[in-house]
């Protein structure tokens, strides 16, 4: 079994639109203990397919985990079949990188199973063909991601801290949010350098105060629940709270496990998808 860890965006900045239809981003990413279980087996069927505990997810080439297997086999020149069992815990359409992380776990598992001899950088390059967050998910940890998301610079790892994640039950369209950001003329920017400096100093309250996601500035009234969840996380004692990626999950970073557990229990009365988890400094890959 290969764990596929969820990611958080401690900060997310959109620098501008690119000619290829994507955007240049600048974001500090962080892995958490919340994970899917990905079990990969090789067979002689000659096809790649997935089976999941979420009936609404596709099982063929529309599933990014299957796409990852196809990209890997084609790069390795292999013709075997691949079966992928996904036990999902990470909420879907949440901004927590669930699908990207499953895809990255498939790349790591196939490298181990086939002994193809790809380096981590080569796996990250394959990841970039599959989705913008996949390169980061190959190794995870605390990383500054730039470009489309494929230019990765490790920063000082974050110590283990409790995190409460809450996902309201509406999705937010990723392309739609990018459109809304493009339409803006002036906007606030996250203090990415300040966040990296706070990590280097081990000053988590300073880091948490600087967490910022530009997509929050373009949320509509209909998405007002995001702000309400943030307030509840902060009222519960979070050092800081912010939406992850293009949402709709929101997370709060806590200094102590008791207030995190209490806040999670309170939110779980109103939201089905609430998680108490922890940041992880480095993945064992
Ligand atoms: O790469 P991925 O499939 O995750 O991207 C989903 C969508 O998010 C893209 O189709 C694009 O609209 C938007 N996106 C972007 N710039 C990025 C990453 C994603 O515009 N760097």
XYZ file of C-alpha atoms and ligand atoms in Angstrom:
306
model
C 0.000 0.000 0.000
C 1.260 3.447 -0.903
C -0.102 6.372 1.161
C -1.246 9.416 -0.830
C -1.038 12.407 1.497
C -3.279 15.455 1.246
C -1.646 18.846 0.681
C -2.440 22.272 2.056
C -1.591 25.636 0.515
C -0.054 27.716 3.291
C -0.094 30.488 0.694
C -1.249 30.777 -2.896
C -0.500 33.614 -5.298
C -1.520 33.842 -8.965
C 1.147 35.868 -10.807
C -0.595 35.953 -14.179
C -2.070 34.081 -17.157
C 0.267 32.248 -19.544
C -0.066 31.695 -23.295
C -0.620 27.940 -22.704
C -3.905 28.573 -20.869
C -2.399 27.946 -17.440
C -1.301 30.508 -14.839
C 2.010 31.188 -13.163
C 1.610 30.470 -9.492
C 3.651 30.950 -6.330
C 2.600 28.802 -3.421
C 3.952 27.260 -0.245
C 2.694 23.690 -0.006
C 2.549 21.430 3.024
C 1.722 17.716 3.414
C -0.575 16.440 6.146
C -1.118 13.016 7.628
C -4.628 12.658 6.143
C -4.153 10.218 3.262
C -5.743 7.869 0.747
C -4.489 4.271 0.550
C -3.305 3.372 -2.942
C -2.701 -0.311 -3.754
C -1.114 -0.997 -7.120
C -0.740 -4.456 -8.673
C 0.706 -5.479 -12.013
C -1.125 -8.041 -14.147
C -1.157 -9.376 -17.709
C -4.427 -7.727 -18.831
C -2.599 -5.018 -20.790
C -5.012 -2.361 -19.436
C -4.910 0.148 -16.582
C -7.981 0.550 -14.395
C -8.993 1.679 -10.935
C -11.478 0.623 -8.311
C -12.480 3.061 -5.561
C -14.688 3.377 -2.488
C -16.343 6.472 -4.059
C -18.907 5.300 -6.614
C -18.968 8.636 -8.483
C -15.254 8.537 -9.410
C -14.309 7.267 -12.891
C -12.383 3.975 -13.109
C -10.849 4.393 -16.583
C -8.552 6.909 -18.262
C -10.613 9.814 -16.813
C -9.186 8.931 -13.417
C -5.860 10.744 -12.874
C -4.421 7.701 -11.076
C -5.077 5.567 -14.174
C -3.609 8.296 -16.367
C -0.479 8.248 -14.171
C -0.110 4.491 -14.711
C -0.480 4.940 -18.488
C 2.157 7.699 -18.586
C 4.559 5.607 -16.475
C 4.160 2.438 -18.590
C 4.623 4.341 -21.831
C 7.804 6.064 -20.537
C 9.146 2.745 -19.244
C 8.213 0.913 -22.459
C 6.179 -1.661 -20.514
C 3.055 -3.403 -21.829
C 1.703 -5.026 -18.652
C -1.655 -4.148 -17.068
C -2.096 -2.184 -13.835
C -4.859 -2.474 -11.268
C -5.201 0.409 -8.786
C -7.291 0.183 -5.630
C -8.015 3.626 -4.158
C -9.308 3.783 -0.629
C -10.228 7.466 -0.488
C -10.344 9.558 2.670
C -9.277 12.919 1.209
C -12.407 14.799 0.140
C -12.853 15.188 -3.618
C -12.944 18.699 -5.238
C -11.602 20.194 -2.041
C -8.282 21.867 -2.972
C -6.446 19.221 -0.937
C -4.756 17.592 -3.937
C -6.482 14.205 -3.454
C -6.457 13.147 -7.118
C -2.952 14.549 -7.693
C -1.656 12.726 -4.658
C -3.211 9.426 -5.801
C -1.511 9.912 -9.191
C 1.848 10.616 -7.514
C 1.441 7.527 -5.297
C 0.853 5.408 -8.430
C 4.101 6.763 -9.959
C 6.048 5.914 -6.760
C 4.441 2.472 -6.480
C 5.130 1.601 -10.130
C 8.754 2.686 -9.787
C 9.091 0.345 -6.813
C 7.221 -2.556 -8.449
C 8.908 -2.428 -11.856
C 12.376 -1.228 -10.816
C 12.355 0.911 -13.967
C 15.083 3.118 -12.465
C 13.458 6.559 -12.827
C 14.831 9.319 -10.591
C 12.548 11.461 -8.460
C 12.993 14.315 -10.955
C 11.881 12.038 -13.792
C 8.806 10.998 -11.786
C 8.054 14.709 -11.190
C 8.352 15.370 -14.936
C 5.850 12.581 -15.614
C 3.667 14.128 -12.913
C 3.630 17.475 -14.765
C 1.993 15.713 -17.751
C -0.818 14.506 -15.509
C -1.699 17.606 -13.461
C -0.188 20.798 -12.060
C -0.033 19.587 -8.434
C 1.275 16.081 -9.220
C 5.015 17.006 -9.306
C 4.764 18.403 -5.760
C 2.869 15.322 -4.566
C 5.656 12.955 -5.703
C 7.795 13.921 -2.690
C 5.602 16.337 -0.681
C 6.845 17.980 2.519
C 7.195 21.767 2.856
C 7.920 23.207 -0.581
C 7.763 26.471 -2.531
C 6.075 25.624 -5.860
C 6.292 28.022 -8.805
C 5.549 28.097 -12.545
C 2.499 25.945 -13.254
C 3.334 24.198 -9.983
C 6.240 22.110 -11.305
C 9.173 24.296 -10.184
C 9.831 22.991 -6.686
C 12.154 24.431 -4.040
C 12.245 22.751 -0.637
C 11.965 25.211 2.256
C 12.520 24.682 5.995
C 10.186 21.804 6.961
C 7.326 22.711 9.220
C 7.260 21.047 12.649
C 4.379 18.666 13.421
C 1.319 20.783 14.225
C -2.362 19.888 14.623
C -4.574 20.869 11.702
C -8.357 20.931 11.411
C -9.741 20.648 7.883
C -13.389 21.354 7.098
C -14.970 20.991 3.672
C -18.413 22.488 3.111
C -20.568 20.383 0.807
C -20.317 22.575 -2.303
C -17.493 22.376 -4.853
C -15.880 25.466 -6.395
C -14.942 25.310 -10.080
C -11.175 25.690 -10.510
C -11.228 27.252 -14.042
C -14.012 29.621 -12.906
C -11.906 30.854 -9.949
C -8.920 31.463 -12.253
C -11.231 33.502 -14.545
C -12.377 35.601 -11.618
C -8.773 36.286 -10.521
C -7.856 37.287 -14.109
C -10.688 39.828 -14.140
C -9.344 41.654 -11.099
C -7.196 44.739 -11.499
C -5.713 45.343 -8.049
C -5.331 42.836 -5.309
C -3.457 41.877 -2.159
C -0.583 39.439 -2.403
C 0.587 36.850 0.077
C 3.890 37.560 1.801
C 5.584 34.426 0.442
C 9.053 35.536 1.593
C 7.637 36.261 5.057
C 6.171 32.761 5.219
C 9.476 31.156 4.184
C 11.322 33.319 6.755
C 8.838 32.331 9.508
C 9.435 28.664 8.609
C 13.209 29.199 8.780
C 12.814 30.836 12.225
C 10.413 28.112 13.415
C 7.926 30.877 14.303
C 4.577 29.187 13.660
C 2.322 32.000 14.972
C 4.065 34.394 12.518
C 3.690 31.842 9.725
C -0.002 31.321 10.487
C -0.716 35.076 10.495
C 0.751 35.323 6.996
C -1.192 32.423 5.446
C -3.086 33.845 2.484
C -4.837 32.533 -0.609
C -5.695 35.033 -3.389
C -8.686 32.923 -4.451
C -10.434 33.930 -1.228
C -10.629 37.501 -2.563
C -12.845 36.426 -5.468
C -15.344 34.265 -3.614
C -18.975 35.245 -4.127
C -21.681 35.695 -1.543
C -22.821 32.127 -2.271
C -19.427 30.916 -1.030
C -19.708 32.953 2.191
C -19.532 29.759 4.210
C -15.761 29.735 3.630
C -15.408 32.905 5.733
C -17.790 31.510 8.349
C -15.701 28.332 8.728
C -12.515 30.406 8.987
C -14.066 32.436 11.816
C -15.075 29.274 13.648
C -11.541 27.859 13.325
C -10.039 31.123 14.638
C -12.593 31.323 17.466
C -11.566 27.777 18.399
C -7.969 28.934 18.867
C -6.396 28.376 15.442
C -3.165 30.351 14.909
C -4.418 31.025 11.390
C -7.030 29.695 8.949
C -7.200 29.800 5.157
C -8.840 28.102 2.176
C -6.656 25.456 0.491
C -6.058 25.697 -3.272
C -9.275 26.420 -5.129
C -11.318 25.136 -2.198
C -13.755 24.473 -0.943
C -11.811 22.977 2.004
C -10.648 25.371 4.707
C -8.013 24.525 7.296
C -6.825 25.928 10.592
C -3.346 25.494 12.034
C -3.336 24.942 15.815
C -0.670 25.204 18.508
C -2.259 22.554 20.742
C -4.074 19.294 20.084
C -6.860 19.887 22.627
C -8.254 23.037 21.060
C -7.888 21.444 17.622
C -9.872 18.361 18.749
C -12.543 20.532 20.380
C -12.911 22.742 17.286
C -13.110 19.720 15.008
C -15.906 18.218 17.144
C -17.848 21.502 17.046
C -17.522 21.838 13.257
C -18.422 18.169 12.731
C -21.909 18.940 14.094
C -22.567 21.032 10.983
C -20.201 19.602 8.367
C -19.878 15.976 7.315
C -16.325 16.291 6.045
C -14.191 17.422 9.001
C -10.762 16.050 9.833
C -8.288 16.377 12.668
C -4.818 15.712 11.279
C -1.196 16.873 11.566
C 1.395 18.430 9.304
C 4.213 16.091 8.259
C 7.715 17.407 7.820
C 9.117 14.894 5.362
C 7.549 11.979 3.554
C 9.226 8.590 3.718
C 9.590 7.834 0.028
O -3.289 20.959 -14.051
P -4.672 20.768 -13.525
O -5.439 19.718 -14.266
O -4.701 20.552 -12.045
O -5.439 22.146 -13.755
C -6.835 22.274 -13.696
C -7.233 23.644 -14.234
O -6.759 24.664 -13.336
C -6.624 24.009 -15.560
O -7.418 23.558 -16.628
C -6.559 25.516 -15.506
O -7.833 26.065 -15.789
C -6.296 25.786 -14.052
N -4.858 25.989 -13.742
C -4.207 27.140 -14.186
N -2.891 27.322 -13.888
C -2.215 26.422 -13.128
C -2.856 25.265 -12.648
C -4.187 25.084 -12.972
O -4.812 27.971 -14.863
N -0.922 26.644 -12.834
